[in-house]
Coordinates of C-alpha atoms and ligand atoms in Angstrom, one line a residue:
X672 CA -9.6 -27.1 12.5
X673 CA -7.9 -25.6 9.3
X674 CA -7.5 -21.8 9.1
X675 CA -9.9 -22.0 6.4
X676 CA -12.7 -23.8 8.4
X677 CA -12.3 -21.4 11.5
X678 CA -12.5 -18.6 9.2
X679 CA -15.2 -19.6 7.5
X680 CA -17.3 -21.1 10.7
X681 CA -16.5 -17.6 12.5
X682 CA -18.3 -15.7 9.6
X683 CA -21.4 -17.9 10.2
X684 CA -21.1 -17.6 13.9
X685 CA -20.6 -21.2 14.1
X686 CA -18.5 -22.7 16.9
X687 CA -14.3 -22.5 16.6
X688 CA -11.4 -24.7 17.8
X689 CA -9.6 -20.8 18.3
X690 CA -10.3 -17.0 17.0
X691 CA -9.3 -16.7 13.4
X692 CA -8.1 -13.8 12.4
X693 CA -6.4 -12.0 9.5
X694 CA -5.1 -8.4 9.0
X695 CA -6.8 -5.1 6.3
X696 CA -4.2 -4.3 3.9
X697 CA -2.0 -7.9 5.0
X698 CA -1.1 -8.2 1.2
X699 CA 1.2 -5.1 0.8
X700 CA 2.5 -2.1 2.7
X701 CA 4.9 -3.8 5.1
X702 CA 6.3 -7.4 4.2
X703 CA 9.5 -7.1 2.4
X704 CA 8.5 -10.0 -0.4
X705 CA 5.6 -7.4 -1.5
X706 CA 8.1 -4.6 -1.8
X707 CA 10.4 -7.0 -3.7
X708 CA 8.2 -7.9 -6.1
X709 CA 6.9 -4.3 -6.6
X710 CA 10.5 -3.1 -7.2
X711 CA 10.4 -5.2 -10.1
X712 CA 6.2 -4.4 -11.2
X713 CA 3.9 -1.0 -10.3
X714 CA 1.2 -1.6 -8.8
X715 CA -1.5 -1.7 -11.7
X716 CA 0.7 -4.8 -13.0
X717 CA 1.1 -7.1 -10.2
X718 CA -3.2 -6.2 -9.3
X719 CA -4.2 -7.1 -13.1
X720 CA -1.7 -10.2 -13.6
X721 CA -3.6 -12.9 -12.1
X722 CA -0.3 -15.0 -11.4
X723 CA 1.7 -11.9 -9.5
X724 CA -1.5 -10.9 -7.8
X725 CA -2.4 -14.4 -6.7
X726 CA 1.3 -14.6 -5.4
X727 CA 0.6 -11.0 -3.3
X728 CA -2.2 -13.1 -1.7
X729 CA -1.0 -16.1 -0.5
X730 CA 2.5 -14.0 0.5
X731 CA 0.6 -13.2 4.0
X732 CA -0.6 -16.5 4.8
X733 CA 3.1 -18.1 4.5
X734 CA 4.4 -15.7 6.6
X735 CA 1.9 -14.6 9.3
X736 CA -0.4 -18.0 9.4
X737 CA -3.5 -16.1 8.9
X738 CA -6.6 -17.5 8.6
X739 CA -7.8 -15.0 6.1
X740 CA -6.3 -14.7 2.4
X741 CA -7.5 -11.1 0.9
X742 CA -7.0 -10.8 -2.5
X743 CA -4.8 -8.7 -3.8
X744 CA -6.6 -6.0 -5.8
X745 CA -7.6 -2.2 -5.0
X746 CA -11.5 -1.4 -4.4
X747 CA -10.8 0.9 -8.1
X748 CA -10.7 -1.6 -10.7
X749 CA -14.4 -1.7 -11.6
X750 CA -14.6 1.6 -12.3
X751 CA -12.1 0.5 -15.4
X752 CA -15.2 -1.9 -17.1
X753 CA -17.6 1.9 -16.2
X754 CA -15.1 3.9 -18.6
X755 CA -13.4 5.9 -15.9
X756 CA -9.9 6.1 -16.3
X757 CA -7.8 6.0 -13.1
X758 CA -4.1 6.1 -11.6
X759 CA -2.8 4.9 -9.1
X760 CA -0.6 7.6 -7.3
X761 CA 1.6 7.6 -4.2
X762 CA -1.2 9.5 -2.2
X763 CA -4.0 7.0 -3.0
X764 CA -6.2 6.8 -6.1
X765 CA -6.8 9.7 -8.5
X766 CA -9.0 10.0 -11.3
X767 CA -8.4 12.3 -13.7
X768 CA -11.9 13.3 -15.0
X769 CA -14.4 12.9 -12.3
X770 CA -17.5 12.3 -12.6
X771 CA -19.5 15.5 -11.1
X772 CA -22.8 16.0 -13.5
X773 CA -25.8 14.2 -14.8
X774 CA -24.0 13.7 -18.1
X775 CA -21.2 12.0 -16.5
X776 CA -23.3 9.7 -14.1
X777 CA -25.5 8.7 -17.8
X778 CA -21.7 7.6 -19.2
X779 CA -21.0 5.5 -16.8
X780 CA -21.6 2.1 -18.3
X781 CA -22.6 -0.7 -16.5
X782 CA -21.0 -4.5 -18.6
X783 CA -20.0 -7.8 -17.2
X784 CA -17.7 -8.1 -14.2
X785 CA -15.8 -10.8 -16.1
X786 CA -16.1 -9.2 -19.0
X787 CA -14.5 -6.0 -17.6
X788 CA -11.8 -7.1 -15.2
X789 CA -11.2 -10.6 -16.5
X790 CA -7.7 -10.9 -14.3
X791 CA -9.4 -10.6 -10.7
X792 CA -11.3 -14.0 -11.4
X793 CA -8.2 -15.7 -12.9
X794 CA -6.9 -14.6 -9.5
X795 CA -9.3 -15.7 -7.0
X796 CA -9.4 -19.0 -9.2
X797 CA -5.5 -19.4 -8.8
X798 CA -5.3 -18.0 -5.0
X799 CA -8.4 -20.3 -4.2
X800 CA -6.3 -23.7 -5.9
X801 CA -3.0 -22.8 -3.8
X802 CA -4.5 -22.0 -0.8
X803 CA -6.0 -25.3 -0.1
X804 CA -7.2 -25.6 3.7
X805 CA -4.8 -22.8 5.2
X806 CA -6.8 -20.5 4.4
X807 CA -10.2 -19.1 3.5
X808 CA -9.9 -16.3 0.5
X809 CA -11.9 -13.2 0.9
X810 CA -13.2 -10.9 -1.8
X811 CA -13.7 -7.8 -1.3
X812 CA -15.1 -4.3 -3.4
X813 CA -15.3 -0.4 -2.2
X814 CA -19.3 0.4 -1.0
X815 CA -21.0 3.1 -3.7
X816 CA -20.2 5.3 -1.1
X817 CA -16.6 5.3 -0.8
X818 CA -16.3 5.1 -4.3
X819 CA -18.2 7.9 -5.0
X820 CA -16.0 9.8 -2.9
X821 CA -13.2 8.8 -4.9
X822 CA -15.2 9.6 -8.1
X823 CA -16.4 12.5 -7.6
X824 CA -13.4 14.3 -5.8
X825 CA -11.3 13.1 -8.2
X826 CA -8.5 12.2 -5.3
X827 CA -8.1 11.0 -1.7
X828 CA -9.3 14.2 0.5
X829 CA -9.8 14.7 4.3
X830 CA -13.4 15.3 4.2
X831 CA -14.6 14.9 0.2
X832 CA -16.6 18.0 -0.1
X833 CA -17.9 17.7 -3.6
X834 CA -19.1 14.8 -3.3
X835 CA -20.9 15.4 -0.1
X836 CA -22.1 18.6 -2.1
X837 CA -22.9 16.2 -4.8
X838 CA -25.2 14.7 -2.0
X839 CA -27.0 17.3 -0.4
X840 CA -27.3 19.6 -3.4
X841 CA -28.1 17.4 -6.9
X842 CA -29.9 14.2 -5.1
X843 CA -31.7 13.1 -8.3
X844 CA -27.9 12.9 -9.8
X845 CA -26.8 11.4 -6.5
X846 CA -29.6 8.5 -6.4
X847 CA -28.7 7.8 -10.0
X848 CA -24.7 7.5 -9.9
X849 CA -25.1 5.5 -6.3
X850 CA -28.1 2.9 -8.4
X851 CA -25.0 2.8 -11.0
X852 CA -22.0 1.8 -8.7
X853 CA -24.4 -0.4 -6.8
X854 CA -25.3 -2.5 -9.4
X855 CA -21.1 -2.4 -10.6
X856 CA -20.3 -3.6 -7.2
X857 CA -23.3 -6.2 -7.1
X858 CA -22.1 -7.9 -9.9
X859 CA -18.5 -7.8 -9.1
X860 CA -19.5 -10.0 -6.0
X861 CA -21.3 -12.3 -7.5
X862 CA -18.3 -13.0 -9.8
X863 CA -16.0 -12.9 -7.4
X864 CA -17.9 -15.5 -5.3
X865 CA -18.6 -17.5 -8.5
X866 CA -14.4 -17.6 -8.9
X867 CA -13.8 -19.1 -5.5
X868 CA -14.0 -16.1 -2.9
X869 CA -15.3 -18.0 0.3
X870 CA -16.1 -14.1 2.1
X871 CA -16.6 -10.7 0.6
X872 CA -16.1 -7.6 2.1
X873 CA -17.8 -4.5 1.7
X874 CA -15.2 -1.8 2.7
X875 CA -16.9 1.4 3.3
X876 CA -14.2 3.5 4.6
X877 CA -15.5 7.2 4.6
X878 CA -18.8 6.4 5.9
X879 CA -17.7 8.0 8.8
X880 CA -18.2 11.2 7.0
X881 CA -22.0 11.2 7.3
X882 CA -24.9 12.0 9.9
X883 CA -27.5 8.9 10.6
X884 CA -29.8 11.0 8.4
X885 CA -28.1 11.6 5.5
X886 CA -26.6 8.1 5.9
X887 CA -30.3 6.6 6.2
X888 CA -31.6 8.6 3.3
X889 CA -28.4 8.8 0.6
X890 CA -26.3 5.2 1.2
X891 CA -28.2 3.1 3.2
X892 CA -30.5 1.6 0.2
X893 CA -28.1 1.3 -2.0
X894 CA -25.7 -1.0 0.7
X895 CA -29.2 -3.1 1.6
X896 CA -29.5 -3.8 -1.9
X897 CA -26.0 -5.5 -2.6
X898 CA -26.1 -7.5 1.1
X899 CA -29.6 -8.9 -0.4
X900 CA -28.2 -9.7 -3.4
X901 CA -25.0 -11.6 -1.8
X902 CA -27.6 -13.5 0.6
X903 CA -27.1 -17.5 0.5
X904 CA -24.2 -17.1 -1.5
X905 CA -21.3 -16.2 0.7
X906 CA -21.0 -14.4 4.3
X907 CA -20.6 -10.7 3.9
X908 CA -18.5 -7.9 5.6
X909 CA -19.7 -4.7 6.0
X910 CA -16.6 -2.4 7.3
X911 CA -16.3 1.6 7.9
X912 CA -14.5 3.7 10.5
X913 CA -15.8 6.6 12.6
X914 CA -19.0 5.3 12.8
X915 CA -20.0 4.7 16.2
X916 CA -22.8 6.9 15.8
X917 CA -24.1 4.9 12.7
X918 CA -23.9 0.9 14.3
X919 CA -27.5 0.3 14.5
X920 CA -27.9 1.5 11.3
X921 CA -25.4 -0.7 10.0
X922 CA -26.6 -3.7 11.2
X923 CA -29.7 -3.1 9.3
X924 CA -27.9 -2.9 6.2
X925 CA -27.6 -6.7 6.0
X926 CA -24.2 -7.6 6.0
X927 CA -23.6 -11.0 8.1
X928 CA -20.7 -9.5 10.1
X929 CA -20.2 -5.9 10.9
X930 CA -16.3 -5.0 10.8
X931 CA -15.4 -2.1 13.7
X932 CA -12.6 0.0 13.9
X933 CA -10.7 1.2 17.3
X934 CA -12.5 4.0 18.4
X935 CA -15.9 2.1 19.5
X936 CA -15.6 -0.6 22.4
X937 CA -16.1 -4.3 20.8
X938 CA -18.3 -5.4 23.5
X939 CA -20.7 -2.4 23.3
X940 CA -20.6 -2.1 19.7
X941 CA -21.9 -5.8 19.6
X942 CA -24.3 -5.8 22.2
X943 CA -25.7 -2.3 20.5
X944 CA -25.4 -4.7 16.7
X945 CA -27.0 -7.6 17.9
X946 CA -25.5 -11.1 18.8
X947 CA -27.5 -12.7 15.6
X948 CA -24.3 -10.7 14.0
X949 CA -20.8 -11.5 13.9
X950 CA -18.1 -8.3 15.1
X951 CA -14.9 -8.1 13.2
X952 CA -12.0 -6.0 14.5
X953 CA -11.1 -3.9 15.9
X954 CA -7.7 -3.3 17.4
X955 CA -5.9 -0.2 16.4
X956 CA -3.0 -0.4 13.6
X957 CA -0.8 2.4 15.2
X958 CA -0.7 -0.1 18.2
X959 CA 1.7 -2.0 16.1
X960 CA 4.5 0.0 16.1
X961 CA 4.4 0.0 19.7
X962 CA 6.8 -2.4 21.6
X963 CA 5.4 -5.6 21.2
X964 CA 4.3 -6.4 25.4
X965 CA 1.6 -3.1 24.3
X966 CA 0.2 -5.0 21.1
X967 CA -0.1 -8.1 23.5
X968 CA -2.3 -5.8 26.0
X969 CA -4.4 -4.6 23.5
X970 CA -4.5 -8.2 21.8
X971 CA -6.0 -9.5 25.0
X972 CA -8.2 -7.1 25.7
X973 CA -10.0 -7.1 22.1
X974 CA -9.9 -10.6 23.4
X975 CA -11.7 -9.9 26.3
X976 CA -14.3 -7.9 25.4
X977 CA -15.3 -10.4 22.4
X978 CA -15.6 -13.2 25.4
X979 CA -15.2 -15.9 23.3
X980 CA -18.9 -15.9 22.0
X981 CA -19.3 -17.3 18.0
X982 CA -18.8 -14.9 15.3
X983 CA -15.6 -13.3 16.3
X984 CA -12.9 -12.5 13.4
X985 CA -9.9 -10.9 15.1
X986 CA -8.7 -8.0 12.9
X987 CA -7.1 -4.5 13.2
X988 CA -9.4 -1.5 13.0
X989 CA -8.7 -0.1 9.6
X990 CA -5.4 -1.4 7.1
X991 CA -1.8 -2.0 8.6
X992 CA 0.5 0.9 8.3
X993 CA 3.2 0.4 6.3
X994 CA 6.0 0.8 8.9
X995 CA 4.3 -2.4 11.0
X996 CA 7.2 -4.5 12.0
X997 CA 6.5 -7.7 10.5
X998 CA 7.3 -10.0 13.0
X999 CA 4.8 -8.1 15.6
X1000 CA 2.1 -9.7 13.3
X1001 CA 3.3 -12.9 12.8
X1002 CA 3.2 -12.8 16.7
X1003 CA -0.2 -11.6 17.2
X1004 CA -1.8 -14.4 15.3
X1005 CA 0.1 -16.6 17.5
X1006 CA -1.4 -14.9 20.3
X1007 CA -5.0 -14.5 18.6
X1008 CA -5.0 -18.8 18.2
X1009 CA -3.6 -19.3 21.6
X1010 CA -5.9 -17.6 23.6
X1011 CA -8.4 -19.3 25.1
X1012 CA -6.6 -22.5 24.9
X1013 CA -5.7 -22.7 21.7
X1014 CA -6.9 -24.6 18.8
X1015 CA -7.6 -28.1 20.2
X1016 CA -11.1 -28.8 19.4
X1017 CA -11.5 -28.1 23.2
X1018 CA -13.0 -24.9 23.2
X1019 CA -15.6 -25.4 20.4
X1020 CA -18.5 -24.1 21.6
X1021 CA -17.8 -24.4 25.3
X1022 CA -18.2 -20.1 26.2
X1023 CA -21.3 -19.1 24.0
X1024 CA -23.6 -16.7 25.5
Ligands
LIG652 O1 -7.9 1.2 3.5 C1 -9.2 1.0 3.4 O2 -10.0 1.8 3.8 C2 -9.7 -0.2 2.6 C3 -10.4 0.1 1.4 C4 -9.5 0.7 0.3 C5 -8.7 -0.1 -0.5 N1 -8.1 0.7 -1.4 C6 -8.5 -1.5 -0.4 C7 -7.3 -2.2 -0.8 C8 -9.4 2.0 -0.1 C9 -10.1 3.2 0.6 C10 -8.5 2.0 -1.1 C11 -8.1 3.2 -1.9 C12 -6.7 3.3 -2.1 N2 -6.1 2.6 -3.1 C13 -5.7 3.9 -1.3 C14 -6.1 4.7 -0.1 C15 -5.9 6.2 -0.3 C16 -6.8 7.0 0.6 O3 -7.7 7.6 0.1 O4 -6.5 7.0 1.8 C17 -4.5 3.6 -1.9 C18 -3.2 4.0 -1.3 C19 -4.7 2.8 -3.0 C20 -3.7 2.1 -3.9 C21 -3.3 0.8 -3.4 N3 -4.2 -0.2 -3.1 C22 -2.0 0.3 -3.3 C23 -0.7 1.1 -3.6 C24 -2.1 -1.0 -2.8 C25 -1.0 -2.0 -2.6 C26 -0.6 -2.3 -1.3 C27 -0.5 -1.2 -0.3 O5 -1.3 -1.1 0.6 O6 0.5 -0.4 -0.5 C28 -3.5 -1.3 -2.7 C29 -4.0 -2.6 -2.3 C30 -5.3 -2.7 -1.7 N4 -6.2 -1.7 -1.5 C31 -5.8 -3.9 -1.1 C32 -7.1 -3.6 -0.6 C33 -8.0 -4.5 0.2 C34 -5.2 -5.3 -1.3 C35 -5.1 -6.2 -0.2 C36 -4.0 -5.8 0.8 O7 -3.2 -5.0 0.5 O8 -4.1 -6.5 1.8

């Protein structure tokens, strides 16, 4: 099987010659061609030149043989087609005038995803040609939630207590700016999937932040909207952290495969999700800076506890840090495809549940 058909077959919990896998955050931080290229271009250039960002992308795959391209973007670049101005700063994104009232949230403006961010579907169109079979390309976009947080905080914070103030104390404003980014991110999607991208990704990455409740009540109807507008068109992700409290929850959001992060078993998490989902994850990223026979350990046991069954993507809980020794990943897929006895066509289906 090509990386691009085991990829793809996973996220439709079809049968596999091998696990494929790919890493969060493969397409920077810690390869040495990534920080080459950005001595010579920040950030916002190499993410909104479609040549230099399709060339972030495909850097991973020649180096690690993932089975996964991610495009290289940042979950912020829609907000640039709403009329919020952003930067991008060394402690993560930071935006300059949030958006904290009803006045703001009725600004926001709501145009074509092409339209607004041409250069992410020039990319995916390019990554998609030079990735042939190697690889499948995933799209991705931040949830309403996480980019709320960013929005209405203004910067990266530990626990984003305007906007959770936002939540509990103006909800009319709330429903109205989460309606907004949902139908933002919606339509970024469906353009991105239109362009070539094979997966999309929902990364919700402060979800972890919020009580079942609040999480039933303020996020959860806004994130069952977009999976049912993505349905028949491409397999969807849905990924957080710290939510092992939130899983069943999750699951009902819609999403086709629930990503996990480290601090919730894989084998409970799915049997608690459901096998009629796939499980992506979840081993954690600080592993990797561990000597290598510790990544192996905790390689195998991820393994383990996924037990071969369809719909497994092997990933790391949250993004690779960017002091990650390079060559521990390009040894870890190696390990990932091996296991199990490798891809040979041998294994397809034999260990279902
Ligand atoms: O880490 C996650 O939780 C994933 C979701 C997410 C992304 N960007 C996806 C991404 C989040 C929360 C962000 C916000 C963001 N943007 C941060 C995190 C700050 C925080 O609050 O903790 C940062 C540092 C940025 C800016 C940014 N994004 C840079 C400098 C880069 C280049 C590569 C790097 O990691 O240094 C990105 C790329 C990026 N952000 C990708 C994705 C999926 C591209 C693909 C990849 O790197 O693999």
């Amino acid at each position: 099987m090509s990386g691009r058909a085991r990829l793809l077959a996973a996220a439709r919990r079809e049968a596999t010659d091998a696990t494929p896998v790919w890493f969060m955050r493969q397409a920077g931080r810690c390869l040495p061609e990534y920080r080459a290229l950005r001595e010579r271009y920040d950030f916002m250039t190499v993410a909104t030149t479609p040549e230099l960002a399709a060339e972030a992308t495909l850097m991973p795959v020649r180096r690690f043989g993932v089975d996964g391209a991610v495009l290289f973007a940042d979950i912020m670049l829609p907000l640039l087609g709403m009329g919020v101005p952003f930067a991008i700063a060394p402690g993560g994104p930071v935006v300059p005038e949030p958006v904290r009232t009803a006045v703001d949230v009725a600004r926001l403006r709501v145009i074509e995803a092409e339209e607004a961010t041409p250069y992410v579907f020039d990319a995916i169109r390019l990554a998609r040609r030079e990735l042939g079979e190697s690889a499948a390309l995933l799209g991705f976009a931040g949830a309403p939630f996480t980019l709320a947080c960013y929005l209405v905080e203004g910067k990266a914070s530990r626990e984003y207590p305007r906007t959770k103030a936002l939540l509990y104390g103006e909800p009319e404003v709330w429903h109205r700016l989460m309606a907004t980014l949902t139908e933002v991110v919606t339509r970024y999607l469906r353009a991105q999937i239109a362009a070539g991208a094979e997966v999309v990704q929902l990364f919700d990455s402060w979800l972890g932040l919020l009580g079942p409740q609040t999480y039933a009540e303020a996020v959860l109807p806004y994130t069952r909207r977009i999976f049912a507008a993505l349905r028949g068109l491409a397999p969807a992700i849905h990924f957080s952290t710290g939510t092992a409290s939130l899983l069943e929850l999750i699951a009902s959001a819609g999403g086709d495969v629930v990503s996990l992060d480290w601090r919730v078993p894989l084998d409970e998490a799915w049997a608690r999700i459901g096998y009629e989902r796939g499980i992506q994850g979840n081993l954690d990223p600080t592993l990797l800076l561990a000597p290598y026979p510790a990544v192996e350990a905790g390689a195998r046991d991820v393994l383990r506890r996924a037990g071969g069954r369809r719909g497994h993507i092997f990933n790391l809980g949250h993004g690779i840090l960017p002091e990650t020794a390079p060559d521990h990943l390009a040894r870890l897929v190696e390990l990932v495809h091996l296991a199990g006895g490798g891809p040979s066509g041998e294994r397809s289906g034999a260990r279902q549940p």
